Amino acid sequence: MNREIFMELLRQREFKAVRSVLNVMNAVDIASLLSELEDKELTITFRLIPKEKAADVFSNMNHSMQTYLIEMLTEKELREILDDLYMDDTVDILEDLPANLVTRILDTVTVQKRSLINQLLNYPEDSAGSIMTTEYVDLRKHTTVAQAMAHIKQVGIHRETIYTCYVLEKRKLIGIVTAKDLMTSEDDMLIENLMETEIISVSTHDDQEEVARLFAKYDLLAIPVVDKDDFMVGIVTVDDAMDVMEDEATEDITKMAAMNPSERTYFETSVFAHAKNRIVWLLVLMISSTLTGAIITRYENAFAAIPLLVSFIPMLMDTGGNCGSQSSTLIIRGIALHEIEFKDIFRVMFKELRISLMVSVVLAAANAVRIMLVYHDVQMALVVGLSLIATVIISKLIGCVLPLLAGKIHLDPAIMAAPLITTIVDTCSVIAYFSIATRVFSL
Amino acid sequence: MNREIFMELLRQREFKAVRSVLNVMNAVDIASLLSELEDKELTITFRLIPKEKAADVFSNMNHSMQTYLIEMLTEKELREILDDLYMDDTVDILEDLPANLVTRILDTVTVQKRSLINQLLNYPEDSAGSIMTTEYVDLRKHTTVAQAMAHIKQVGIHRETIYTCYVLEKRKLIGIVTAKDLMTSEDDMLIENLMETEIISVSTHDDQEEVARLFAKYDLLAIPVVDKDDFMVGIVTVDDAMDVMEDEATEDITKMAAMNPSERTYFETSVFAHAKNRIVWLLVLMISSTLTGAIITRYENAFAAIPLLVSFIPMLMDTGGNCGSQSSTLIIRGIALHEIEFKDIFRVMFKELRISLMVSVVLAAANAVRIMLVYHDVQMALVVGLSLIATVIISKLIGCVLPLLAGKIHLDPAIMAAPLITTIVDTCSVIAYFSIATRVFSL
């Protein structure tokens, strides 16, 4: 849909046309279109959305639009939307709302739903419980396929997914039946003969990142969530798993660049929040990098005698930093994808050592050629070459060991990324450089 | 399943027990278990896997195991597996095989299937065509729900997904019906009254990353793929989209750490391949960082007069690098997630400018305090403070502008990450520092 045309229709108050347009549009696209409207237009337009789509559009809107609408809508309108929202989306919305609006919503829903919402709100952030929904299809093992299909026809429309059905016995999960199984089996087949009993499930307190990884590993569409007594309490669906995967990748990338991750997008985060997320690590890293400066000062006599020595410091520091962050990046990502574990530490170190040797010899040779061409100074070529080899080896080893150690002591490996590694490696490379220089030049 | 027990059963040639164990295990877990076996055991164990699971296990194995098995299996065994494999998995396997084994497989399948495989192999790498499958359920608009269900019961077992069905007319896609719609509608309802006609589809040559983004945006389970004549040719399913999403995040992260991405995992990539992926950028960055060294040499007189000046260089370089990479990281990720576009460049710059001011004033103040405490030198505190402010502003602006410019000229924004930004920012911060120092100290 062309935005300009839509805006023009709205401006001319051609509400009938607007309604027709909204009728054929996808809920996600409607939400994105609404985000460009003024507040007043937003309320008017939202009321023109076909009833069966309104909840879906609402759950796709951004937080500030949702907050505004909850304030503006009548209690009846609000109730209609809340009735159609899936439980996980309701809880998502509530988590970010100011207290008075949370109360407004809790007053609108039924007592039963209210207690369920309160329970879901109590799960730890980023846990399976906090992203699950409680609407799923449950079956009994003595049911036939035909009965199950009839049951789904009756309740299915209110379930977030009907493609995986859960066979319960005394509230415990004993089997899983897919809609594909049901649709391709004979009517009189018993569920217990059809169901899969090797079940992949998660607990309410499991980390959402682990849950998302199970989806990717086993190609699932939904995963059941059980509580500590092994009772089934909900499901997580693949669309939420995809969102988690994207958010977790963003979070890792942000941490790897020495920032506290933000829940919001770049533009949604305020200038002050951005500054706050960035300043702590900058301060820590700034102070630790003064150590490198202090070490350089100790070799004042060396570079007073041979000022050229100073000019190779940036090259050594940068190369060390780059080598270290290459290794740490691969290891951090490998840990996140469960391809590398702590027990692999010696295997990783040996591999990085061999890579360092190959890489550093090429770098040292390239540098030697350059120094010979520019300065005709064999000793300097030797000093810089040896320092490069030492720097590359040290930085690659530090780069691979620190993330693994961080993981071992239950820190997020992502903090052991480029910025911190660079600062640590800087100090090492400067020490190596001046130790080698003072020996070769007998300073 | 406990691995040790399994291995022991295999060693004792308790094949009946092994078969029972394999019977209840999940295909993904079997593949992972097989990866720990010797080649000879692998063939034996693979033959013990229940027939209906064999293809699924096969498609979950790693590349070298697949290659080995294709060599070892008889033509009949191979044909059985190929018959059960979905088309997208078959093509995936073929893409990595040596030519003689590709021929072996193409000789095994039917003429019809062979021409389809050849067609799929011809789609560009990373395109929608290369990851799609050709097995989907197609319906006609005048069919009733009951007829559609009967059709699915008949063909469904051989389709990768039956949850989204495609309504075709003269090979063109005119509508989409979900299994949920079918299962919750009356038997005599006509498909044309049930189908959704606002269709989200992709073209065979669309980038797989864009395809994965559509899944995340619209919460899809499958997406139809159409060719240039608008004929429907296949579908991409959500499990493949998740894999693409994970691979693309890994690729971006790898590029952001100045490496050429690898298709394989860390351990699967050889030492030589690792070195090759890392050396090019290291060389480029090493050579460009000598520029910073050359600039420092130009100010030889300045640090001969005040040697303390040298000791702040690492701190300024590191802080500039960190600030620049914070900004570039957020922008690169924002571009990848379509949250930031080139047209936002001035909005981004203005935001980064305000963030820089906040951040740099805090950093400068912290540094001033430290310098006053340690060196009691007001002029030095002033020089370093001003240099910090200049460095932070320059690096944040460079960090946000370069990825946007790269995207504009169709380069991957991910190459404008920490390493390259750091090298560029280093030069700027050193120039700023010495310009300010020579003025304040009148050198």
Short mmCIF file of C-alpha atoms in Angstrom, two decimals, chain A residues 23-26 28-29 32 53 60 86 149 152-164 178-187 196 198 200 212-213 215-221 238-243 245-247 249-254 256-259 264-272 274-279 281-283 285-287 289-290 292-294 296-297 300 303 307-308 310-319 322-323 325-327 329-331 333-334 337 339-341 344 347-352 354-355 358-360 362-364 366-367 370 375 388 392 396 400 418-420 422-423 426 430, chain B residues 24-26 28-29 32 53 60 86 149 152-164 178-187 196-198 200 212-213 215-221 238-243 245-247 249-254 256-259 264-272 274-279 281-283 285-287 289-290 292-294 296-297 300 303 307-308 310-319 322-323 325-327 329-331 333-334 337 339-341 344 347-352 354-355 358-360 362-364 366-367 370 375 388 392 396 400 418-420 422-423 426 430:
data_model
loop_
_atom_site.label_atom_id
_atom_site.label_comp_id
_atom_site.label_asym_id
_atom_site.label_seq_id
_atom_site.Cartn_x
_atom_site.Cartn_y
_atom_site.Cartn_z
CA ASN A 23 -9.21 -4.75 5.39
CA VAL A 24 -6.83 -6.20 2.80
CA MET A 25 -3.59 -5.16 4.49
CA ASN A 26 -1.41 -7.38 6.63
CA VAL A 28 2.34 -6.12 10.50
CA ASP A 29 2.19 -3.59 7.67
CA SER A 32 4.15 0.00 10.58
CA LYS A 53 -7.34 -7.92 12.99
CA ASN A 60 2.78 -5.50 16.42
CA TYR A 86 -2.49 -14.25 23.04
CA MET A 149 -9.87 -33.06 14.88
CA ILE A 152 -9.36 -28.67 17.35
CA LYS A 153 -12.16 -27.35 15.14
CA GLN A 154 -13.89 -26.22 18.31
CA VAL A 155 -11.03 -24.62 20.26
CA GLY A 156 -8.36 -24.14 17.60
CA ILE A 157 -9.16 -20.59 16.67
CA HIS A 158 -8.17 -19.42 20.15
CA ARG A 159 -4.87 -21.32 20.31
CA GLU A 160 -1.65 -19.71 19.18
CA THR A 161 -0.65 -22.87 17.35
CA ILE A 162 -2.60 -26.01 16.59
CA TYR A 163 0.21 -27.64 14.66
CA THR A 164 1.68 -29.33 17.69
CA THR A 178 1.53 -32.96 15.16
CA ALA A 179 -1.33 -31.69 13.03
CA LYS A 180 0.47 -33.38 10.14
CA ASP A 181 0.13 -36.73 11.96
CA LEU A 182 -3.55 -36.07 12.54
CA MET A 183 -4.25 -34.95 8.99
CA THR A 184 -2.47 -37.90 7.41
CA SER A 185 -3.83 -40.65 9.73
CA GLU A 186 -7.04 -42.67 9.68
CA ASP A 187 -10.00 -41.30 11.65
CA GLU A 196 5.71 -39.24 19.82
CA GLU A 198 10.52 -38.82 23.05
CA ILE A 200 11.99 -32.21 23.89
CA ALA A 212 15.83 -20.62 20.88
CA ARG A 213 18.84 -22.88 20.28
CA PHE A 215 14.34 -24.66 17.94
CA ALA A 216 17.28 -24.22 15.58
CA LYS A 217 18.78 -27.58 16.47
CA TYR A 218 15.64 -29.71 16.20
CA ASP A 219 13.69 -27.66 13.61
CA LEU A 220 10.72 -27.27 15.95
CA LEU A 221 7.57 -25.21 15.51
CA VAL A 238 8.86 -20.57 16.70
CA ASP A 239 8.07 -16.92 15.89
CA ASP A 240 9.03 -15.94 19.44
CA ALA A 241 12.14 -18.11 19.20
CA MET A 242 13.18 -16.20 16.07
CA ASP A 243 12.76 -12.90 17.88
CA MET A 245 17.54 -15.34 18.42
CA GLU A 246 17.70 -11.93 16.78
CA ASP A 247 17.66 -10.10 20.11
CA ALA A 249 22.60 -11.82 18.54
CA THR A 250 22.12 -8.05 18.87
CA GLU A 251 22.85 -8.24 22.58
CA ASP A 252 26.06 -10.18 21.99
CA ILE A 253 27.21 -7.82 19.25
CA THR A 254 26.50 -4.83 21.49
CA MET A 256 31.28 -7.23 22.16
CA ALA A 257 31.64 -3.54 21.33
CA ALA A 258 31.84 -2.66 25.04
CA MET A 259 28.31 -1.38 25.55
CA ARG A 264 15.06 -0.69 22.36
CA THR A 265 16.17 0.10 18.81
CA TYR A 266 18.84 2.71 18.08
CA PHE A 267 16.39 5.55 17.51
CA GLU A 268 14.07 4.51 20.34
CA THR A 269 16.96 4.79 22.82
CA SER A 270 17.47 8.33 24.11
CA VAL A 271 20.76 10.21 23.83
CA PHE A 272 21.18 10.01 27.58
CA HIS A 274 23.00 5.73 24.82
CA ALA A 275 25.63 7.73 26.70
CA LYS A 276 24.92 5.79 29.90
CA ASN A 277 25.24 2.44 28.08
CA ARG A 278 28.58 3.41 26.65
CA ILE A 279 30.34 5.40 29.36
CA TRP A 281 33.18 0.50 29.67
CA LEU A 282 34.87 3.54 28.12
CA LEU A 283 35.96 4.69 31.58
CA LEU A 285 39.07 0.77 29.34
CA MET A 286 40.48 4.30 29.42
CA ILE A 287 41.89 3.80 32.87
CA SER A 289 44.96 1.75 28.88
CA THR A 290 46.90 4.30 30.94
CA THR A 292 50.29 0.92 28.59
CA GLY A 293 51.19 4.60 28.68
CA ALA A 294 52.97 4.16 32.01
CA ILE A 296 56.03 3.36 27.59
CA THR A 297 57.20 6.12 29.92
CA GLU A 300 61.80 7.01 27.92
CA PHE A 303 63.05 6.28 22.55
CA PRO A 307 63.05 8.20 18.38
CA LEU A 308 62.06 5.97 15.44
CA VAL A 310 57.94 5.36 18.89
CA SER A 311 56.63 5.30 15.35
CA PHE A 312 56.07 1.51 15.39
CA ILE A 313 53.99 1.55 18.57
CA PRO A 314 50.63 2.22 16.87
CA MET A 315 51.25 -0.49 14.27
CA LEU A 316 52.11 -3.06 16.96
CA MET A 317 49.19 -2.06 19.17
CA ASP A 318 46.71 -2.15 16.30
CA THR A 319 47.95 -5.47 14.93
CA ASN A 322 43.15 -6.98 15.62
CA CYS A 323 44.69 -10.44 16.06
CA SER A 325 39.81 -9.69 18.53
CA GLN A 326 39.78 -12.05 15.55
CA SER A 327 40.40 -14.99 17.87
CA THR A 329 35.26 -13.13 18.17
CA LEU A 330 35.38 -16.64 16.70
CA ILE A 331 35.54 -18.21 20.15
CA ARG A 333 30.48 -16.94 18.62
CA GLY A 334 31.48 -20.60 18.81
CA LEU A 337 26.41 -21.60 19.11
CA GLU A 339 30.31 -25.41 18.91
CA ILE A 340 33.10 -24.73 21.40
CA GLU A 341 33.16 -25.65 25.10
CA ASP A 344 38.22 -27.71 24.14
CA ARG A 347 42.66 -27.86 21.34
CA VAL A 348 41.73 -24.23 20.67
CA MET A 349 45.05 -22.93 22.02
CA PHE A 350 47.06 -25.33 19.88
CA LYS A 351 45.06 -24.35 16.81
CA GLU A 352 45.48 -20.63 17.51
CA ARG A 354 49.65 -22.66 14.67
CA ILE A 355 47.51 -19.96 13.05
CA MET A 358 51.59 -18.65 9.95
CA VAL A 359 50.06 -15.21 10.20
CA SER A 360 52.88 -13.56 12.16
CA VAL A 362 53.86 -13.18 6.87
CA LEU A 363 53.28 -9.93 8.77
CA ALA A 364 56.87 -9.81 10.00
CA ALA A 366 56.00 -7.68 5.02
CA ASN A 367 57.24 -5.30 7.69
CA ARG A 370 59.01 -2.09 4.26
CA TYR A 375 65.01 3.02 6.56
CA LEU A 388 55.25 -8.68 15.72
CA VAL A 392 50.51 -11.98 17.36
CA LYS A 396 45.76 -14.80 19.72
CA CYS A 400 41.02 -17.43 22.71
CA ALA A 418 37.80 -6.66 21.00
CA PRO A 419 37.88 -3.67 23.38
CA LEU A 420 39.01 -5.46 26.55
CA THR A 422 42.87 -4.85 22.84
CA THR A 423 43.64 -3.08 26.08
CA ASP A 426 48.42 -3.43 24.11
CA VAL A 430 54.54 -2.78 24.29
CA VAL B 24 13.28 -44.11 20.11
CA MET B 25 15.96 -41.48 19.56
CA ASN B 26 15.49 -38.19 17.77
CA VAL B 28 19.15 -34.87 15.29
CA ASP B 29 20.55 -36.64 18.34
CA SER B 32 25.26 -36.13 16.68
CA LYS B 53 14.24 -42.06 10.03
CA ASN B 60 21.44 -33.79 9.89
CA TYR B 86 13.39 -33.22 0.79
CA MET B 149 -8.17 -32.38 3.59
CA ILE B 152 -3.47 -33.56 2.07
CA LYS B 153 -4.07 -36.97 3.64
CA GLN B 154 -2.94 -38.48 0.36
CA VAL B 155 0.12 -36.41 -0.48
CA GLY B 156 0.95 -34.71 2.83
CA ILE B 157 3.48 -37.18 4.09
CA HIS B 158 5.81 -36.30 1.22
CA ARG B 159 5.56 -32.54 1.64
CA GLU B 160 7.98 -30.63 3.83
CA THR B 161 5.16 -28.61 5.31
CA ILE B 162 1.41 -29.00 5.01
CA TYR B 163 0.64 -26.09 7.31
CA THR B 164 0.56 -23.55 4.55
CA THR B 178 -3.33 -22.43 6.33
CA ALA B 179 -3.96 -25.85 7.82
CA LYS B 180 -5.47 -23.97 10.75
CA ASP B 181 -8.06 -22.42 8.40
CA LEU B 182 -8.83 -25.86 6.98
CA MET B 183 -9.07 -27.55 10.35
CA THR B 184 -11.34 -24.90 11.85
CA SER B 185 -13.68 -24.44 8.84
CA GLU B 186 -16.76 -26.34 7.70
CA ASP B 187 -16.26 -29.22 5.27
CA GLU B 196 -5.86 -15.13 1.94
CA THR B 197 -5.10 -13.15 -1.20
CA GLU B 198 -2.65 -10.61 0.23
CA ILE B 200 3.94 -12.23 0.90
CA ALA B 212 14.83 -14.69 6.66
CA ARG B 213 13.94 -11.12 7.65
CA PHE B 215 9.93 -14.61 8.41
CA ALA B 216 10.89 -12.63 11.49
CA LYS B 217 8.81 -9.63 10.49
CA TYR B 218 5.58 -11.42 9.56
CA ASP B 219 5.88 -14.50 11.86
CA LEU B 220 5.64 -16.90 8.91
CA LEU B 221 6.03 -20.68 8.84
CA VAL B 238 10.92 -21.47 8.81
CA ASP B 239 13.57 -23.98 9.95
CA ASP B 240 15.75 -23.01 7.01
CA ALA B 241 15.08 -19.33 7.69
CA MET B 242 16.35 -19.80 11.26
CA ASP B 243 19.54 -21.41 9.97
CA MET B 245 19.50 -16.01 10.32
CA GLU B 246 22.10 -17.69 12.51
CA ASP B 247 24.57 -18.01 9.64
CA ALA B 249 24.67 -13.16 12.16
CA THR B 250 27.85 -15.25 12.36
CA GLU B 251 28.98 -13.90 9.01
CA ASP B 252 28.42 -10.31 10.11
CA ILE B 253 30.20 -10.84 13.42
CA THR B 254 33.14 -12.46 11.61
CA MET B 256 33.17 -7.07 11.90
CA ALA B 257 36.33 -8.59 13.41
CA ALA B 258 38.19 -8.17 10.09
CA MET B 259 38.01 -11.76 8.85
CA ARG B 264 32.36 -24.19 8.35
CA THR B 265 32.54 -24.18 12.15
CA TYR B 266 35.71 -23.17 14.01
CA PHE B 267 37.03 -26.71 14.35
CA GLU B 268 35.96 -27.78 10.86
CA THR B 269 38.04 -24.96 9.37
CA SER B 270 41.70 -25.91 8.86
CA VAL B 271 44.59 -23.93 10.37
CA PHE B 272 45.62 -22.83 6.90
CA HIS B 274 41.87 -19.75 9.30
CA ALA B 275 45.19 -18.06 8.58
CA LYS B 276 44.09 -17.23 5.04
CA ASN B 277 40.79 -15.75 6.26
CA ARG B 278 42.62 -13.51 8.73
CA ILE B 279 45.80 -12.42 6.99
CA TRP B 281 42.77 -7.65 6.64
CA LEU B 282 45.68 -7.83 9.09
CA LEU B 283 48.07 -6.81 6.32
CA LEU B 285 45.30 -2.68 8.63
CA MET B 286 48.98 -3.06 9.56
CA ILE B 287 50.06 -1.00 6.59
CA SER B 289 48.40 1.92 10.88
CA THR B 290 51.98 2.81 9.91
CA THR B 292 49.74 6.89 12.49
CA GLY B 293 53.36 6.03 13.29
CA ALA B 294 54.61 8.35 10.55
CA ILE B 296 53.90 10.62 15.46
CA THR B 297 57.45 10.79 14.03
CA GLU B 300 59.50 14.05 17.35
CA PHE B 303 57.89 14.57 22.69
CA PRO B 307 58.41 12.95 26.96
CA LEU B 308 55.24 12.59 29.07
CA VAL B 310 54.01 9.88 24.56
CA SER B 311 52.45 8.16 27.53
CA PHE B 312 48.94 9.42 26.68
CA ILE B 313 49.02 8.13 23.11
CA PRO B 314 47.79 4.58 23.90
CA MET B 315 44.94 5.91 26.05
CA LEU B 316 43.80 8.32 23.32
CA MET B 317 44.12 5.69 20.59
CA ASP B 318 42.23 3.08 22.58
CA THR B 319 39.45 5.43 23.64
CA ASN B 322 36.40 2.05 21.41
CA CYS B 323 34.13 5.06 20.82
CA SER B 325 33.52 0.89 17.26
CA GLN B 326 30.60 1.43 19.67
CA SER B 327 28.94 3.70 17.14
CA THR B 329 28.58 -1.57 15.76
CA LEU B 330 25.16 -0.11 16.57
CA ILE B 331 24.80 1.34 13.08
CA ARG B 333 23.44 -3.93 13.36
CA GLY B 334 20.70 -1.34 12.84
CA LEU B 337 17.87 -5.24 11.00
CA GLU B 339 16.07 -0.14 11.59
CA ILE B 340 18.48 2.41 10.12
CA GLU B 341 18.72 3.51 6.49
CA ASP B 344 18.71 8.71 8.40
CA ARG B 347 19.59 12.18 12.23
CA VAL B 348 22.21 9.60 13.25
CA MET B 349 25.06 12.11 13.10
CA PHE B 350 23.19 14.60 15.24
CA LYS B 351 22.38 11.88 17.79
CA GLU B 352 26.00 10.66 17.88
CA ARG B 354 25.10 14.76 21.37
CA ILE B 355 26.15 11.38 22.77
CA MET B 358 28.07 13.81 27.05
CA VAL B 359 30.52 10.93 27.00
CA SER B 360 33.62 12.96 26.21
CA VAL B 362 32.88 12.76 31.55
CA LEU B 363 36.01 11.08 30.17
CA ALA B 364 37.90 14.38 30.02
CA ALA B 366 38.02 11.79 34.87
CA ASN B 367 41.32 12.21 33.09
CA ARG B 370 43.89 11.71 37.39
CA TYR B 375 51.37 15.00 37.78
CA LEU B 388 39.81 13.41 24.38
CA VAL B 392 35.50 11.07 20.93
CA LYS B 396 31.80 8.63 16.88
CA CYS B 400 28.39 6.20 12.30
CA ALA B 418 36.02 -1.82 14.89
CA PRO B 419 39.31 -2.73 13.17
CA LEU B 420 39.07 -0.39 10.19
CA THR B 422 40.13 2.08 14.86
CA THR B 423 42.90 2.48 12.31
CA ASP B 426 43.96 6.49 15.44
CA VAL B 430 47.04 11.55 17.08
#
